[in-house]
Amino acid sequence: MSGANGISGTGRASGISGAGGANGISGAGRANGISGAGGSGRAGHANGAGGANGIGNANGISGSGHAGGISGAGRAGGALGKLKKTAIGLIPILAFFLIWQIAAGRVPKGVLAPPTKVIPATLGAFLDPKEQMLLHTLISLRRIGLGLLLAVVAGVLAGFLLGTRFKNLERLFLPFFKVCEKINPFAVIPVFMIFFGIGDKEKVALVFWACVWPILTTTQEAAKSVDPALVRAARAMGASPARLFRTVIFPYVLPNIFTGVKLAVRVAFFMIVAAETIGSSAGLGWYYTRKQAMYKLPLIYGSILFITAMAIALNYAFSKMERKMLVWKQAVFSESPGAA
Amino acid sequence: MMGRLVSRANGALMHFYLLIALLLLWQFAPALGLVNPMFVPALSTVAREAGAMTPQTVLLHVWISFWRVLRGFSICAALALPLAFLMAGAAPKASGALGMLMSFLSQIPAYILYPIIVLLWGSGDRAILTVICWSGFWPLLFTAIQGIRDVDPKLILCARAMGTNPILLFGKIILPAVFPNIMRGVRIGLTNSFLILIGAETMGGENGIGWMISNAQRMAKIPRIYLGVILAAALGFLLNFIVARVERRVVRWKPVTEDLNI
């Protein structure tokens, strides 16, 4: 595979052109661009063969083709560049903390805690079993996990059904789902409180609500737009419906499901913390409000920092998982047309 | 002829059948004893609540929320767009170095930032506008920078070769090329801003839809909670509609893509 950049997503690969030459067995060039803002879920698909057998599968979310090939040389070269880039990127972050430190000394007391106090206090709270910060983090994560799991099951199932089997029902259901998607989750919180109280159930229900619509719509959209040529080819080769689903439709749709899940996780984490701030007796958001009530300034800022770090970590974990999925999909793709 | 008309009407109404059915269910389920009318009041009860609050008051709350999100987002666009052009156009190296800091800052949930902003500036309109601005700012900035980077360099080279002056280059080549991306950022940013608007009003407003909902919750006026939810959904739809309209008007040269998410 030539002309592909490092996996880091930093360099921009020109793209969709598929693979160059009759080089590897895989012969699949993929451009996979995801814009940082994480908004739309448009899946462009180019299916042009270049060379022996190259399937160019452009899965561009920002509409622009970004990096994303995997190549030996590119990776080796990219690692050093990435390191350098990280180092440069860290300088402004350090500067930010430095400015914070200086500013904390100048503003009136009781407004801004300096990072030299915030970070040790947060670490202490995290490790101290009496403070239970770790426990509350786990409670929040469990709520997200449960809600997300339910949302994935329901959303993917409904998305596939609407996208493949019951295409004619799409016009009946989809507008309604879009209405639901547009309903502000903050407005839904009181309604869920009426039904479920303020415990785990309400939080899980809220996460489910926030997650299920993006997952459902992305799945449905992708399932609907599976390349008919692929489906016809598989059918012509005598694939049973189950096999067709397993080997053609599902691998095709999987990256899009993952895009939906990634979007959902972002909103879910945001909403769970917010919901716990509004009304709860456990969880990270509640921990934060309690520190606010106690006016423990270093821990107020510490909680914010920690919650932000958690959000970044979650995003990162899901991006990593997505990349794993993509590699897996590529393997499937390269193996099946190669065998044919 | 008649048959065709009916089928056409059917096609147009298709979008609404499920919604209408659910609204009917909402209306009749409490009376039929399917749900507890204490917790799920009938649609007519919710409408009566709106009448009791007087429609003027209800509309005033909607207007306040609408005006807030509009103001907050305008400030945010006025900050983010010039900055994006500055960073991506004039100082691409610097914007690359700042990337990590920006993505760190963008991950701070605006909602938990609200108490801090109140601490610094006091509660009230200004704090709400600040969080609206904050949550809309990052997606708009990121998509705009992405859009500027993605302008085809060949276009710029061509225009330069033909002797275009910088102002014309900006107005005729770069701006039209960037606009679809900017509009996408506007859509995401505005959705984020609207999300946080209701949250911020719940926390520290004195009026607006979010305040209406949280106030109803405190006073245990359940029909009013549902009224607030309906109004919030309606306002969300209105904002979406306005953005889609503007987009269609502005981005004439390129077919508008339908966004799926958020």
Coordinates of C-alpha atoms in Angstrom, one line a residue:
Chain A
M1 CA 0.0 0.0 0.0
S2 CA 1.7 3.1 -1.1
G3 CA 1.1 6.7 -0.4
A4 CA -0.7 6.1 2.8
N5 CA 0.1 8.1 5.9
G6 CA 0.6 7.3 9.5
I7 CA -2.3 6.1 11.5
S8 CA -2.2 9.1 13.8
G9 CA -4.5 11.2 11.7
T10 CA -2.1 14.0 11.5
G11 CA -1.0 13.8 8.0
R12 CA -3.5 14.0 5.2
A13 CA -3.6 11.3 2.7
S14 CA -4.7 12.2 -0.7
G15 CA -7.1 9.5 -0.5
I16 CA -9.7 7.5 -2.0
S17 CA -7.7 6.4 -4.9
G18 CA -7.4 2.8 -3.6
A19 CA -4.2 1.0 -3.6
G20 CA -1.3 1.7 -5.8
G21 CA 0.0 -1.2 -7.9
A22 CA -0.5 -4.9 -7.5
N23 CA 1.4 -4.8 -4.3
G24 CA 0.1 -6.4 -1.2
I25 CA -2.6 -9.0 -0.8
S26 CA -4.7 -6.6 1.1
G27 CA -4.8 -4.0 -1.6
A28 CA -7.3 -1.9 0.3
G29 CA -6.7 1.8 0.7
R30 CA -8.9 3.5 3.1
A31 CA -9.3 7.1 3.9
N32 CA -11.0 7.6 7.2
G33 CA -11.4 11.2 8.3
I34 CA -13.1 12.2 11.4
S35 CA -13.3 15.8 12.3
G36 CA -12.6 16.8 15.8
A37 CA -15.9 18.4 16.3
G38 CA -17.6 15.1 15.8
G39 CA -20.8 16.1 14.2
S40 CA -22.3 14.7 11.1
G41 CA -22.4 11.1 10.2
R42 CA -22.2 11.2 6.5
A43 CA -20.6 8.2 5.0
G44 CA -19.2 8.7 1.6
H45 CA -18.3 5.5 -0.2
A46 CA -16.1 5.1 -3.2
N47 CA -15.7 1.7 -4.6
G48 CA -13.1 2.1 -7.2
A49 CA -10.6 -0.6 -8.0
G50 CA -7.0 0.3 -8.6
G51 CA -4.4 -2.2 -9.5
A52 CA -5.0 -5.9 -9.0
N53 CA -7.9 -5.7 -6.6
G54 CA -8.2 -2.6 -4.5
I55 CA -11.3 -1.6 -2.7
G56 CA -11.2 2.0 -1.8
N57 CA -13.5 2.5 1.0
A58 CA -13.7 6.1 2.0
N59 CA -15.4 6.5 5.2
G60 CA -15.2 10.2 5.5
I61 CA -17.1 11.8 8.3
S62 CA -16.0 15.4 7.9
G63 CA -16.5 15.0 4.2
S64 CA -12.8 15.5 3.7
G65 CA -10.4 12.7 3.2
H66 CA -8.0 12.5 6.1
A67 CA -5.2 10.2 6.9
G68 CA -5.8 6.7 8.0
G69 CA -3.9 4.2 5.9
I70 CA -1.7 1.7 7.6
S71 CA 1.7 1.3 6.2
G72 CA 5.0 0.1 7.5
A73 CA 7.1 2.9 6.4
G74 CA 4.5 5.5 7.2
R75 CA 4.2 4.3 10.7
A76 CA 7.9 4.2 11.4
G77 CA 8.3 7.8 10.1
G78 CA 5.1 8.9 11.7
A79 CA 6.1 7.8 15.2
L80 CA 8.9 10.3 15.4
G81 CA 6.9 13.1 13.9
K82 CA 4.1 12.2 16.3
L83 CA 6.4 12.4 19.3
K84 CA 7.6 15.8 18.2
K85 CA 4.1 17.0 17.6
T86 CA 3.0 15.9 21.0
A87 CA 6.0 17.7 22.6
I88 CA 5.1 20.9 20.8
G89 CA 1.5 20.4 21.7
L90 CA 2.3 20.1 25.4
I91 CA 4.0 23.5 25.5
P92 CA 0.7 25.5 25.3
I93 CA -0.9 23.2 27.9
L94 CA 2.0 23.8 30.3
A95 CA 1.7 27.5 29.6
F96 CA -2.0 27.3 30.4
F97 CA -1.3 25.8 33.8
L98 CA 1.5 28.3 34.4
I99 CA -0.9 31.2 33.7
W100 CA -3.5 29.6 35.9
Q101 CA -0.9 29.4 38.7
I102 CA 0.1 33.0 38.3
A103 CA -3.5 34.2 38.0
A104 CA -4.5 32.3 41.2
G105 CA -2.1 34.4 43.2
R106 CA -3.5 37.6 41.9
V107 CA -7.2 37.3 42.1
P108 CA -9.1 37.7 45.4
K109 CA -8.9 34.8 47.7
G110 CA -11.5 32.1 47.5
V111 CA -12.1 32.4 43.7
L112 CA -9.3 30.5 42.0
A113 CA -7.2 27.7 43.5
P114 CA -3.7 27.3 42.1
P115 CA -2.9 24.0 40.2
T116 CA -0.2 23.3 42.8
K117 CA -3.0 22.9 45.3
V118 CA -5.6 21.5 43.0
I119 CA -3.7 18.5 41.6
P120 CA -2.3 17.1 44.9
A121 CA -5.7 17.6 46.5
T122 CA -7.4 15.7 43.6
L123 CA -4.9 12.9 43.7
G124 CA -5.3 12.6 47.4
A125 CA -9.1 12.5 47.1
F126 CA -8.8 9.9 44.5
L127 CA -6.6 7.6 46.6
D128 CA -8.1 8.3 49.9
P129 CA -10.8 5.7 50.5
K130 CA -12.7 8.0 52.8
E131 CA -13.2 10.6 50.1
Q132 CA -14.7 8.0 47.8
M133 CA -13.9 9.8 44.6
L134 CA -12.9 6.6 42.9
L135 CA -16.2 5.0 44.0
H136 CA -18.2 7.8 42.6
T137 CA -16.3 7.6 39.3
L138 CA -17.1 4.0 39.1
I139 CA -20.8 4.6 39.8
S140 CA -20.9 7.1 37.0
L141 CA -19.1 4.8 34.6
R142 CA -21.4 1.9 35.5
R143 CA -24.4 4.1 34.7
I144 CA -22.9 5.1 31.4
G145 CA -22.0 1.5 30.6
L146 CA -25.5 0.1 31.3
G147 CA -27.3 2.9 29.5
L148 CA -24.9 2.6 26.5
L149 CA -25.2 -1.1 26.4
L150 CA -29.0 -0.9 26.3
A151 CA -28.8 1.8 23.7
V152 CA -26.5 -0.1 21.4
V153 CA -28.6 -3.2 21.6
A154 CA -31.9 -1.3 20.9
G155 CA -30.4 1.2 18.4
V156 CA -28.5 -1.3 16.3
L157 CA -31.3 -3.8 16.2
A158 CA -33.9 -1.1 15.3
G159 CA -31.4 0.5 12.9
F160 CA -30.8 -2.8 11.0
L161 CA -34.4 -3.7 10.9
L162 CA -35.4 -0.3 9.5
G163 CA -32.4 -0.1 7.2
T164 CA -32.7 -3.6 5.6
R165 CA -35.9 -5.5 6.3
F166 CA -38.4 -2.8 6.7
K167 CA -37.2 -0.1 4.4
N168 CA -40.7 1.0 3.6
L169 CA -41.4 1.8 7.2
E170 CA -38.5 4.3 7.3
R171 CA -40.7 7.2 6.3
L172 CA -43.1 6.3 9.1
F173 CA -40.6 6.0 11.9
L174 CA -37.6 8.1 11.1
P175 CA -39.2 11.5 11.3
F176 CA -40.5 10.6 14.8
F177 CA -37.0 9.4 15.8
K178 CA -35.6 12.7 14.6
V179 CA -38.1 14.6 16.8
C180 CA -37.0 12.5 19.7
E181 CA -33.4 13.2 18.9
K182 CA -34.0 16.9 18.9
I183 CA -35.7 16.9 22.3
N184 CA -33.2 18.5 24.7
P185 CA -32.0 15.8 27.2
F186 CA -32.0 18.5 29.9
A187 CA -35.7 18.9 29.4
V188 CA -36.2 15.2 29.7
I189 CA -34.5 14.8 33.1
P190 CA -37.5 16.0 35.1
V191 CA -39.8 13.7 33.2
F192 CA -37.6 10.7 33.9
M193 CA -37.4 11.8 37.5
I194 CA -41.2 11.5 37.7
F195 CA -41.0 8.0 36.3
F196 CA -37.9 6.6 37.9
G197 CA -37.0 8.7 40.9
I198 CA -33.5 10.0 41.2
G199 CA -31.5 6.8 41.5
D200 CA -29.7 4.6 39.1
K201 CA -32.7 3.9 37.0
E202 CA -33.3 7.5 36.0
K203 CA -29.6 8.0 35.1
V204 CA -29.5 4.8 33.0
A205 CA -32.7 5.8 31.3
L206 CA -31.2 9.3 30.6
V207 CA -28.0 7.8 29.1
F208 CA -30.1 5.4 27.1
W209 CA -32.2 8.3 25.8
A210 CA -29.2 10.4 24.9
C211 CA -27.4 7.5 23.2
V212 CA -30.0 5.6 21.3
W213 CA -30.9 8.1 18.7
P214 CA -27.5 8.8 17.2
I215 CA -26.8 5.1 17.2
L216 CA -30.1 4.2 15.6
T217 CA -29.9 6.8 12.9
T218 CA -26.3 6.1 11.9
T219 CA -26.9 2.4 11.8
Q220 CA -30.1 2.8 9.8
E221 CA -28.5 5.2 7.3
A222 CA -25.5 2.9 6.8
A223 CA -27.5 -0.3 6.5
K224 CA -29.7 1.4 3.9
S225 CA -26.8 2.4 1.8
V226 CA -24.8 -0.8 1.7
D227 CA -23.5 -1.0 -1.8
P228 CA -26.1 -3.0 -3.8
A229 CA -23.4 -4.4 -6.0
L230 CA -21.8 -6.1 -3.1
V231 CA -25.1 -7.5 -2.0
R232 CA -25.9 -8.7 -5.4
A233 CA -22.5 -10.2 -5.9
A234 CA -22.8 -12.1 -2.6
R235 CA -26.3 -13.3 -3.5
A236 CA -25.1 -14.5 -6.9
M237 CA -22.4 -16.5 -5.2
G238 CA -25.1 -18.2 -3.3
A239 CA -24.8 -16.6 0.1
S240 CA -27.7 -17.3 2.5
P241 CA -29.4 -14.3 4.0
A242 CA -27.7 -15.0 7.4
R243 CA -24.3 -15.3 5.7
L244 CA -25.0 -12.2 3.6
F245 CA -25.7 -10.3 6.8
R246 CA -22.7 -11.6 8.6
T247 CA -20.1 -11.3 6.0
V248 CA -21.3 -8.3 3.9
I249 CA -23.8 -6.1 5.5
F250 CA -22.6 -6.2 9.1
P251 CA -18.9 -5.5 8.4
Y252 CA -19.9 -2.7 6.1
V253 CA -22.1 -1.0 8.7
L254 CA -19.8 -1.6 11.7
P255 CA -17.6 1.5 11.3
N256 CA -20.7 3.6 11.1
I257 CA -22.2 2.1 14.2
F258 CA -19.0 2.9 15.9
T259 CA -19.2 6.5 14.7
G260 CA -22.7 6.6 16.3
V261 CA -21.4 5.0 19.5
K262 CA -18.6 7.5 19.7
L263 CA -20.9 10.4 19.4
A264 CA -23.2 8.8 21.9
V265 CA -20.5 8.3 24.5
R266 CA -19.6 11.9 24.3
V267 CA -23.1 13.1 25.0
A268 CA -23.6 10.3 27.6
F269 CA -20.7 11.4 29.7
F270 CA -21.7 15.0 29.5
M271 CA -25.3 14.2 30.4
I272 CA -24.6 11.8 33.2
V273 CA -22.4 14.4 35.0
A274 CA -25.0 17.0 34.5
A275 CA -27.8 14.8 35.7
E276 CA -25.9 13.9 38.8
T277 CA -25.3 17.5 39.4
I278 CA -29.0 18.3 39.1
G279 CA -30.4 15.5 41.3
S280 CA -28.5 12.5 42.7
S281 CA -27.0 10.9 45.8
A282 CA -24.0 9.4 44.1
G283 CA -21.7 9.7 41.1
L284 CA -19.1 12.2 39.9
G285 CA -21.5 15.0 39.4
W286 CA -22.8 14.6 42.9
Y287 CA -19.3 14.6 44.2
Y288 CA -18.7 17.9 42.5
T289 CA -21.8 19.5 43.9
R290 CA -21.0 18.3 47.3
K291 CA -17.5 19.8 47.2
Q292 CA -19.2 23.0 46.0
A293 CA -21.5 23.0 48.9
M294 CA -18.6 22.4 51.2
Y295 CA -16.7 25.1 49.3
K296 CA -13.5 23.0 49.0
L297 CA -12.0 25.2 46.3
P298 CA -9.1 23.0 45.3
L299 CA -11.4 20.0 44.9
I300 CA -14.0 22.0 43.0
Y301 CA -11.4 22.8 40.4
G302 CA -9.9 19.3 40.8
S303 CA -13.3 17.7 40.0
I304 CA -13.6 19.8 36.8
L305 CA -10.1 18.8 35.8
F306 CA -10.8 15.2 36.6
I307 CA -14.1 15.1 34.8
T308 CA -12.4 16.7 31.7
A309 CA -9.6 14.1 31.9
M310 CA -12.2 11.4 32.1
A311 CA -14.0 12.7 29.0
I312 CA -10.7 12.8 27.1
A313 CA -9.9 9.3 28.3
L314 CA -13.3 8.0 27.2
N315 CA -13.0 9.6 23.8
Y316 CA -9.5 8.2 23.4
A317 CA -10.5 4.7 24.4
F318 CA -13.3 4.7 21.9
S319 CA -11.2 6.1 19.1
K320 CA -8.7 3.3 19.8
M321 CA -11.4 0.7 19.7
E322 CA -12.8 2.2 16.5
R323 CA -9.4 1.8 14.9
K324 CA -9.2 -1.8 16.0
M325 CA -12.6 -2.4 14.4
L326 CA -11.5 -0.7 11.2
V327 CA -8.4 -2.9 11.0
W328 CA -10.6 -5.9 11.5
K329 CA -13.0 -4.8 8.8
Q330 CA -10.1 -4.2 6.4
A331 CA -9.0 -7.8 7.0
V332 CA -12.4 -9.1 6.2
F333 CA -12.6 -7.0 3.1
S334 CA -9.3 -7.9 1.8
E335 CA -9.7 -11.5 2.3
S336 CA -13.1 -12.1 0.8
P337 CA -12.7 -10.4 -2.6
G338 CA -9.2 -11.8 -2.8
A339 CA -10.6 -15.3 -2.4
A340 CA -13.2 -14.6 -5.1
Chain B
M1 CA -56.9 11.8 -10.4
M2 CA -58.5 11.6 -7.1
G3 CA -56.6 8.4 -6.2
R4 CA -53.3 10.1 -7.0
L5 CA -54.2 13.1 -4.8
V6 CA -55.0 10.8 -2.0
S7 CA -51.8 8.9 -2.3
R8 CA -49.9 12.1 -2.5
A9 CA -51.5 13.4 0.6
N10 CA -50.7 10.0 2.2
G11 CA -47.1 10.4 1.3
A12 CA -46.9 13.9 2.7
L13 CA -48.6 12.9 5.9
M14 CA -46.6 9.7 6.3
H15 CA -44.0 11.6 8.3
F16 CA -46.6 12.5 10.9
Y17 CA -48.7 9.4 11.3
L18 CA -46.7 8.0 14.2
L19 CA -46.4 11.3 15.9
I20 CA -50.1 11.9 15.6
A21 CA -50.8 8.4 16.9
L22 CA -48.6 8.9 19.9
L23 CA -50.1 12.3 20.7
L24 CA -53.6 10.7 20.6
L25 CA -52.3 7.9 22.8
W26 CA -51.0 10.6 25.2
Q27 CA -54.4 12.2 25.2
F28 CA -56.4 9.1 25.9
A29 CA -54.2 6.8 27.9
P30 CA -54.7 8.6 31.2
A31 CA -58.4 8.7 30.8
L32 CA -58.5 5.0 29.9
G33 CA -56.5 4.2 33.0
L34 CA -53.4 2.9 31.1
V35 CA -51.1 5.3 33.0
N36 CA -51.5 7.2 36.2
P37 CA -52.9 10.7 35.3
M38 CA -51.0 12.1 38.2
F39 CA -47.7 11.3 36.5
V40 CA -48.8 11.5 32.9
P41 CA -51.5 14.1 32.5
A42 CA -53.4 14.1 29.3
L43 CA -52.4 16.4 26.5
S44 CA -55.5 18.5 27.0
T45 CA -54.5 19.0 30.7
V46 CA -51.1 20.2 29.5
A47 CA -52.8 22.6 27.1
R48 CA -55.0 23.8 29.8
E49 CA -52.0 24.5 31.9
A50 CA -50.6 26.7 29.1
G51 CA -53.9 28.5 29.1
A52 CA -53.8 29.0 32.9
M53 CA -50.3 30.4 32.7
T54 CA -51.6 32.7 30.0
P55 CA -50.2 32.2 26.5
Q56 CA -48.4 35.5 26.7
T57 CA -46.3 34.4 29.6
V58 CA -45.5 31.0 27.9
L59 CA -44.5 32.7 24.7
L60 CA -42.4 35.2 26.7
H61 CA -40.4 32.4 28.2
V62 CA -39.9 30.8 24.8
W63 CA -38.8 34.2 23.4
I64 CA -36.4 34.8 26.2
S65 CA -34.7 31.4 25.7
F66 CA -34.6 31.9 21.9
W67 CA -33.2 35.4 22.3
R68 CA -30.6 34.1 24.7
V69 CA -29.3 31.3 22.5
L70 CA -29.3 33.7 19.5
R71 CA -27.2 36.3 21.4
G72 CA -24.9 33.7 22.9
F73 CA -24.3 32.0 19.7
S74 CA -23.8 35.3 17.8
I75 CA -21.1 36.3 20.2
C76 CA -19.5 32.8 19.8
A77 CA -19.6 33.0 16.0
A78 CA -18.1 36.5 16.1
L79 CA -15.2 35.2 18.2
A80 CA -14.7 31.8 16.6
L81 CA -14.8 32.6 12.9
P82 CA -12.2 35.3 12.8
L83 CA -10.0 33.3 15.1
A84 CA -10.4 30.2 12.8
F85 CA -9.3 32.3 9.7
L86 CA -6.5 33.8 11.7
M87 CA -5.2 30.4 12.9
A88 CA -5.7 28.3 9.8
G89 CA -4.9 31.0 7.3
A90 CA -2.3 33.2 8.9
A91 CA -0.6 31.0 11.4
P92 CA -1.0 27.3 10.5
K93 CA 2.1 26.3 12.5
A94 CA 0.8 28.0 15.7
S95 CA -2.6 26.5 15.3
G96 CA -1.0 23.0 15.0
A97 CA 0.9 23.6 18.3
L98 CA -2.2 24.9 20.0
G99 CA -4.3 21.9 18.9
M100 CA -3.8 19.9 22.0
L101 CA -4.6 22.7 24.3
M102 CA -7.7 23.5 22.3
S103 CA -8.9 19.9 22.4
F104 CA -8.3 19.8 26.1
L105 CA -10.3 23.0 26.7
S106 CA -13.1 21.8 24.4
Q107 CA -13.6 18.8 26.5
I108 CA -14.4 20.7 29.7
P109 CA -18.1 20.2 30.0
A110 CA -19.7 23.7 30.0
Y111 CA -22.3 22.5 32.4
I112 CA -19.9 22.0 35.3
L113 CA -18.1 25.1 34.3
Y114 CA -21.3 27.1 35.1
P115 CA -20.8 27.3 38.9
I116 CA -17.3 28.6 38.4
I117 CA -18.5 31.2 36.0
V118 CA -21.1 32.2 38.5
L119 CA -18.3 32.4 41.1
L120 CA -16.4 34.7 38.9
W121 CA -19.1 36.9 37.4
G122 CA -22.2 36.3 39.5
S123 CA -25.3 34.6 38.2
G124 CA -27.7 36.0 35.7
D125 CA -27.8 36.5 32.0
R126 CA -24.1 37.0 31.6
A127 CA -23.2 33.6 33.1
I128 CA -25.8 31.8 30.9
L129 CA -24.5 33.6 27.8
T130 CA -21.0 32.6 28.7
V131 CA -21.7 28.9 28.8
I132 CA -23.8 29.1 25.6
C133 CA -20.9 30.8 24.0
W134 CA -18.4 28.3 25.4
S135 CA -20.2 25.2 24.2
G136 CA -20.9 26.5 20.7
F137 CA -17.4 28.0 20.3
W138 CA -15.3 24.8 20.0
P139 CA -17.2 22.9 17.3
L140 CA -17.5 26.0 15.3
L141 CA -13.8 26.8 15.6
F142 CA -12.7 23.2 14.8
T143 CA -15.0 22.8 11.7
A144 CA -14.0 26.2 10.4
I145 CA -10.3 25.5 10.7
Q146 CA -10.8 22.1 9.1
G147 CA -12.7 23.7 6.3
I148 CA -10.1 26.3 5.6
R149 CA -7.4 23.7 5.6
D150 CA -9.4 21.7 3.1
V151 CA -9.7 24.4 0.5
D152 CA -8.2 23.0 -2.6
P153 CA -4.8 24.6 -3.0
K154 CA -5.1 24.3 -6.8
L155 CA -8.0 26.7 -6.7
I156 CA -5.9 29.3 -4.9
L157 CA -2.9 28.7 -7.2
C158 CA -5.1 29.1 -10.2
A159 CA -6.6 32.3 -9.0
R160 CA -3.2 33.7 -8.1
A161 CA -1.9 32.7 -11.5
M162 CA -4.7 34.7 -13.0
G163 CA -3.6 37.7 -10.9
T164 CA -6.4 37.9 -8.4
N165 CA -5.7 40.3 -5.6
P166 CA -5.9 38.9 -2.0
I167 CA -9.3 40.5 -1.2
L168 CA -10.9 39.0 -4.3
L169 CA -9.2 35.7 -3.6
F170 CA -10.7 35.7 -0.2
G171 CA -14.2 36.7 -1.2
K172 CA -14.5 34.7 -4.4
I173 CA -12.5 31.5 -3.7
I174 CA -11.8 30.9 0.0
L175 CA -15.1 32.0 1.5
P176 CA -17.4 30.0 -0.8
A177 CA -15.2 27.0 -0.4
V178 CA -15.2 27.2 3.3
F179 CA -18.9 28.0 3.7
P180 CA -20.3 24.5 3.7
N181 CA -18.0 23.5 6.5
I182 CA -18.8 26.6 8.5
M183 CA -22.5 25.9 8.2
R184 CA -21.9 22.4 9.5
G185 CA -20.0 23.9 12.4
V186 CA -22.9 26.4 13.0
R187 CA -25.3 23.5 13.1
I188 CA -23.3 21.5 15.6
G189 CA -22.4 24.5 17.6
L190 CA -26.0 25.8 17.8
T191 CA -27.2 22.3 18.9
N192 CA -24.6 22.3 21.7
S193 CA -25.5 25.9 22.7
F194 CA -29.2 25.0 22.8
L195 CA -28.4 21.9 24.9
I196 CA -26.6 23.9 27.4
L197 CA -29.1 26.7 27.4
I198 CA -31.8 24.6 29.0
G199 CA -29.3 23.2 31.5
A200 CA -28.0 26.7 32.5
E201 CA -31.5 28.1 32.8
T202 CA -32.3 25.1 35.0
M203 CA -29.4 25.9 37.2
G204 CA -29.4 29.6 37.5
G205 CA -32.0 31.4 35.3
E206 CA -34.9 33.6 36.4
N207 CA -36.9 33.0 33.3
G208 CA -36.8 31.0 30.1
I209 CA -37.9 27.5 29.3
G210 CA -35.3 25.8 31.4
W211 CA -36.3 27.9 34.4
M212 CA -39.9 27.1 33.7
I213 CA -39.3 23.4 33.8
S214 CA -37.2 23.4 37.0
N215 CA -39.6 25.8 38.7
A216 CA -42.5 23.5 37.8
Q217 CA -40.5 20.6 39.2
R218 CA -39.9 22.4 42.5
M219 CA -43.6 23.3 42.8
A220 CA -44.6 19.8 41.7
K221 CA -46.7 21.1 38.8
I222 CA -46.4 18.1 36.6
P223 CA -48.4 19.3 33.6
R224 CA -46.2 22.3 33.5
I225 CA -43.1 20.1 33.2
Y226 CA -44.6 18.4 30.2
L227 CA -45.5 21.8 28.7
G228 CA -41.8 22.8 29.1
V229 CA -40.6 19.7 27.4
I230 CA -42.9 20.3 24.5
L231 CA -41.8 23.9 24.2
A232 CA -38.1 22.9 24.4
A233 CA -38.6 20.4 21.6
A234 CA -40.4 23.1 19.6
L235 CA -37.7 25.6 20.1
G236 CA -35.1 23.0 19.1
F237 CA -36.9 22.3 15.9
L238 CA -37.3 26.0 15.1
L239 CA -33.6 26.6 15.5
N240 CA -32.8 23.6 13.3
F241 CA -35.3 24.9 10.7
I242 CA -33.7 28.3 10.7
V243 CA -30.2 27.0 10.2
A244 CA -31.3 24.6 7.4
R245 CA -33.0 27.6 5.7
V246 CA -30.0 29.8 6.0
E247 CA -27.8 27.0 4.8
R248 CA -29.9 26.4 1.7
R249 CA -29.8 30.0 0.9
V250 CA -26.1 30.6 1.4
V251 CA -24.6 27.4 0.1
R252 CA -26.2 27.5 -3.3
W253 CA -23.4 26.1 -5.3
K254 CA -23.3 22.8 -3.5
P255 CA -26.1 20.4 -2.6
V256 CA -26.8 20.5 1.1
T257 CA -26.0 17.3 2.8
E258 CA -28.4 16.1 5.4
D259 CA -26.8 15.7 8.8
L260 CA -27.8 12.7 10.8
N261 CA -26.6 13.4 14.2
I262 CA -27.2 16.0 16.8

